[in-house]
Coordinates of C-alpha atoms and ligand atoms in Angstrom, one line a residue:
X79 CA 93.0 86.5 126.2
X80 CA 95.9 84.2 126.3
X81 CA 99.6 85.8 126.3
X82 CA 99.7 85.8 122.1
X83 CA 96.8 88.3 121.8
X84 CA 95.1 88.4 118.1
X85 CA 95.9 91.2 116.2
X86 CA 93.8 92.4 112.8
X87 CA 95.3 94.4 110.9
X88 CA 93.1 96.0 108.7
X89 CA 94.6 94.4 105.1
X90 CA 92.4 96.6 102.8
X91 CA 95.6 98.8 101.1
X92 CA 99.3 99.3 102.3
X93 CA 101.9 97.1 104.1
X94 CA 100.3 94.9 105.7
X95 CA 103.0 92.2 105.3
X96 CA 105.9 94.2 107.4
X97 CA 103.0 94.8 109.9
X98 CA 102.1 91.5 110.4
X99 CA 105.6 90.3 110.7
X100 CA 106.8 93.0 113.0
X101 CA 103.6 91.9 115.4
X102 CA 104.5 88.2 115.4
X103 CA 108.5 89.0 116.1
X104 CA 106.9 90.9 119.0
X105 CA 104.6 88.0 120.3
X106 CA 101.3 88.6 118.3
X107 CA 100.0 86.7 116.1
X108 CA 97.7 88.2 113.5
X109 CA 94.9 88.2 111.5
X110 CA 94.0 90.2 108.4
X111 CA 91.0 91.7 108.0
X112 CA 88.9 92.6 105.3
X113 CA 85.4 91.9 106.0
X114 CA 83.3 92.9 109.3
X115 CA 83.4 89.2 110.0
X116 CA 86.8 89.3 110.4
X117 CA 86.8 91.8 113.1
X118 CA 84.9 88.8 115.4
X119 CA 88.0 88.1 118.6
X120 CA 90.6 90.4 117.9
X121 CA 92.5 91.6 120.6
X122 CA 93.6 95.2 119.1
X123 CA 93.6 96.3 115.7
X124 CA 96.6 97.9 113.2
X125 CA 96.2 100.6 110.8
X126 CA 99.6 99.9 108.0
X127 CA 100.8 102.7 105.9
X128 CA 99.8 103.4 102.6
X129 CA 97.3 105.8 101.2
X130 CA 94.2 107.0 103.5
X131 CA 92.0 107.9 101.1
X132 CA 92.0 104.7 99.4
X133 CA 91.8 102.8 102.6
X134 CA 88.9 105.1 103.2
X135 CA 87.1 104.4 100.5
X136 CA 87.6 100.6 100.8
X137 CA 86.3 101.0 104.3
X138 CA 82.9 102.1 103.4
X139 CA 82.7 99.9 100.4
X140 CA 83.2 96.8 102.6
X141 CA 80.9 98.0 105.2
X142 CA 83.6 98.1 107.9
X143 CA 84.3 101.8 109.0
X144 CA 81.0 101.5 111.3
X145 CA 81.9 98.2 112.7
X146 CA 85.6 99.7 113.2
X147 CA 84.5 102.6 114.6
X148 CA 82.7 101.1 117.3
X149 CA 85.5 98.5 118.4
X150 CA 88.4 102.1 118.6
X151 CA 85.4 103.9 120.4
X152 CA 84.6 100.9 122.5
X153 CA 88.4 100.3 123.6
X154 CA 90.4 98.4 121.5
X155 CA 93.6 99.1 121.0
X156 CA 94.7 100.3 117.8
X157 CA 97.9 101.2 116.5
X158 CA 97.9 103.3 113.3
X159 CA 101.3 104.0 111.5
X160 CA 101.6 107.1 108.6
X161 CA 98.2 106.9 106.5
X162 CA 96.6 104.6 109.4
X163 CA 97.7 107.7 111.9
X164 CA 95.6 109.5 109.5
X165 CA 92.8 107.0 109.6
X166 CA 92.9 107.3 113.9
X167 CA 92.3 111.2 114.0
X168 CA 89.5 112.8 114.1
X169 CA 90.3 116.0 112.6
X170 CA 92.4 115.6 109.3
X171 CA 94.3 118.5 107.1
X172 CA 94.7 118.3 103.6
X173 CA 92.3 115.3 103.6
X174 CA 89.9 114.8 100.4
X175 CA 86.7 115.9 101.0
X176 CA 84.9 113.4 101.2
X177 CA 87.8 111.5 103.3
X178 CA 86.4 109.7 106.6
X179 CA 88.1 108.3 109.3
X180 CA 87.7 105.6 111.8
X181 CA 88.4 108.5 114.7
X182 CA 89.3 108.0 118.4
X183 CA 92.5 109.9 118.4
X184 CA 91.8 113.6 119.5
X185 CA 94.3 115.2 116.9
X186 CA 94.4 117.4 113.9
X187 CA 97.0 115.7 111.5
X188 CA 98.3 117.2 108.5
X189 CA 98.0 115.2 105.5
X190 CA 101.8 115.6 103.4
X191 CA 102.9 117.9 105.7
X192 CA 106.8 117.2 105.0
X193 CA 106.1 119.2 102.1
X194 CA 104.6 117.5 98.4
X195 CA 108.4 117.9 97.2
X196 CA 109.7 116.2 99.6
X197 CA 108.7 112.2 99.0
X198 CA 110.4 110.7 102.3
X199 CA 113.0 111.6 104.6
X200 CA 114.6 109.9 107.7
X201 CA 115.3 111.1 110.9
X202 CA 116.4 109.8 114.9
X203 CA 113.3 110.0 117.3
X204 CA 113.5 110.2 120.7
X205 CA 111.1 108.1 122.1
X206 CA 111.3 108.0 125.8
X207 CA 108.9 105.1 126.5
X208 CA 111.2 103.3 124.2
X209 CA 114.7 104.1 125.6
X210 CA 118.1 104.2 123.7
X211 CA 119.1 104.6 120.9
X212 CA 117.0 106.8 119.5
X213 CA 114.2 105.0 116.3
X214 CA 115.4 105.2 113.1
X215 CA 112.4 107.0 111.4
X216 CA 111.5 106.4 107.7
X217 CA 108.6 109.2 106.5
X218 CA 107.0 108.5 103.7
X219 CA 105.0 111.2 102.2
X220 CA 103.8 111.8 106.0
X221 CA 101.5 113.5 108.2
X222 CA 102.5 115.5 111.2
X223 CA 100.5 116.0 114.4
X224 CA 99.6 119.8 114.3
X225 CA 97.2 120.0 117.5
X226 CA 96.9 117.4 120.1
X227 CA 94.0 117.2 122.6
X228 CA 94.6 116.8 126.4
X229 CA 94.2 113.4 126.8
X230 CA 96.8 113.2 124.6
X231 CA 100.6 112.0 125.1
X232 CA 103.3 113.6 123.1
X233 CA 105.4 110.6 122.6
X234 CA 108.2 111.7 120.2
X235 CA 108.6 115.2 117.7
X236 CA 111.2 115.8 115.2
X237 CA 114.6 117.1 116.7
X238 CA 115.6 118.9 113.9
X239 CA 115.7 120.4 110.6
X240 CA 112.8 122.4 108.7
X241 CA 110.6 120.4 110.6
X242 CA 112.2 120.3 114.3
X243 CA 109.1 120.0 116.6
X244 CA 106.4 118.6 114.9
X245 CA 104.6 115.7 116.9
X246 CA 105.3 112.3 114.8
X247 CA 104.4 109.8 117.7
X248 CA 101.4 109.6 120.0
X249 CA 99.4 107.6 122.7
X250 CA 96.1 108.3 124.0
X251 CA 95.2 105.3 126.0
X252 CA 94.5 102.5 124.6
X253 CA 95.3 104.1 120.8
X254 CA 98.8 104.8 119.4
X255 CA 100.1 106.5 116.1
X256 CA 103.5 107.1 114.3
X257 CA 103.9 109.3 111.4
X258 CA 106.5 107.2 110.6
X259 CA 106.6 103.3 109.5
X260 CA 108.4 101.1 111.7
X261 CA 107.2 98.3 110.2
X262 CA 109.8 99.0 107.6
X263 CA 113.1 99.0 109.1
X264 CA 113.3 95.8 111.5
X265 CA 113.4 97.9 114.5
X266 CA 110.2 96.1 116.5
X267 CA 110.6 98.7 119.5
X268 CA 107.3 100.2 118.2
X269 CA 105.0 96.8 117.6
X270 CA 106.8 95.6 121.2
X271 CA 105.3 98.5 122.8
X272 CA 102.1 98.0 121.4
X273 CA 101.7 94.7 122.1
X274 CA 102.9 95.6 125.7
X275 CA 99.9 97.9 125.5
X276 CA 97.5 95.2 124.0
X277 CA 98.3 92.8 127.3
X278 CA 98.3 95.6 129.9
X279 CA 94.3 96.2 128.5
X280 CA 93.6 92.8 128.8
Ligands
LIG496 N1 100.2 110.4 102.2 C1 99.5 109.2 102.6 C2 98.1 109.5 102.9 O1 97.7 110.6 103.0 C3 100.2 108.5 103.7 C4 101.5 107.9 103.2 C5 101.9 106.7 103.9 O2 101.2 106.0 104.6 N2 103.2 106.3 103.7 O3 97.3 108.6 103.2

């Protein structure tokens, strides 16, 4: 891999746009992908917001949440933000029935878990591996982290407020996952990080 890895970021539903710029500010460039074929020399893969069951069912459709699940199981990097979190876990709240996920992340997430009333809401994360200030975090009808597995790093919870505590950030290995979308508010911290993470695996 050279030093601008290849990222796909999976361009079935959701915003995929702020994704792919925030990757190329950060040294990426990118690829979308919509088709197995697609998938053929990427470095790491992205997950954008938007709505999971819908990206789920566009998945199977296209014949790519098989091909996907064996890149994430097979360790590629894949950063998933809000309904792409959702598509990472493998143990989902709240999901449809028939919802499925690409997996790899060992968490239980909560699907709306700010509450249906409540459509978005900001709030300051600390994210340590990030340093100061603290990310400016836009929630938009998100999940939370309810149970994380070992292997799991808590990377940043809520500080305070009706929610104070719930897990919104994660890493486990080669796989991260914000509840919120940082795609959306020009701080690349997040997409740096990951690409940081991308290179390191290489
Ligand atoms: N509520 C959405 C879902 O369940 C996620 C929302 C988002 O990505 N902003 O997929």
């Amino acid at each position: 891999m050279t030093a601008t890895p290849l990222v796909g970021v999976l361009a079935l539903q959701g915003d995929v746009r702020e994704h792919e710029r925030a990757l190329q500010v950060s040294g990426a460039s990118t690829r979308q992908i919509r088709l197995p074929e697609h998938l053929e020399g990427i470095d790491a893969l992205v997950v954008p917001g938007g709505e999971s069951t819908t990206m789920s069912n566009l998945a199977l459709r296209w014949g790519l949440m098989e091909p996907l699940r064996e890149l994430v199981r097979g360790g590629l990097p894949a950063y998933g933000s809000c309904a792409g979190m959702i598509m990472l876990a493998e143990r989902i709240v709240g999901g449809r029935p028939d919802q499925e996920t690409i997996g790899g992340l060992d968490v239980t997430v909560v699907r709306n878990a700010f509450g249906r009333q409540v459509d978005s809401f900001e709030a300051d994360i600390e994210i340590a591996v990030l340093g100061q200030p603290p990310v400016h975090a836009v929630f938009i009808r998100a999940p939370w982290v309810e149970q994380a597995g070992e292997g799991v790093e808590v990377l940043g919870s809520v500080p305070t407020g009706p929610a104070a505590g719930k897990i919104v950030a994660v890493r486990q290995g080669h796989l991260l996952a914000t509840s919120f979308h940082p795609e959306l508010t020009g701080d690349t911290r997040v997409h740096q990080y990951f690409v940081e993470m991308v290179r390191e695996q290489a």
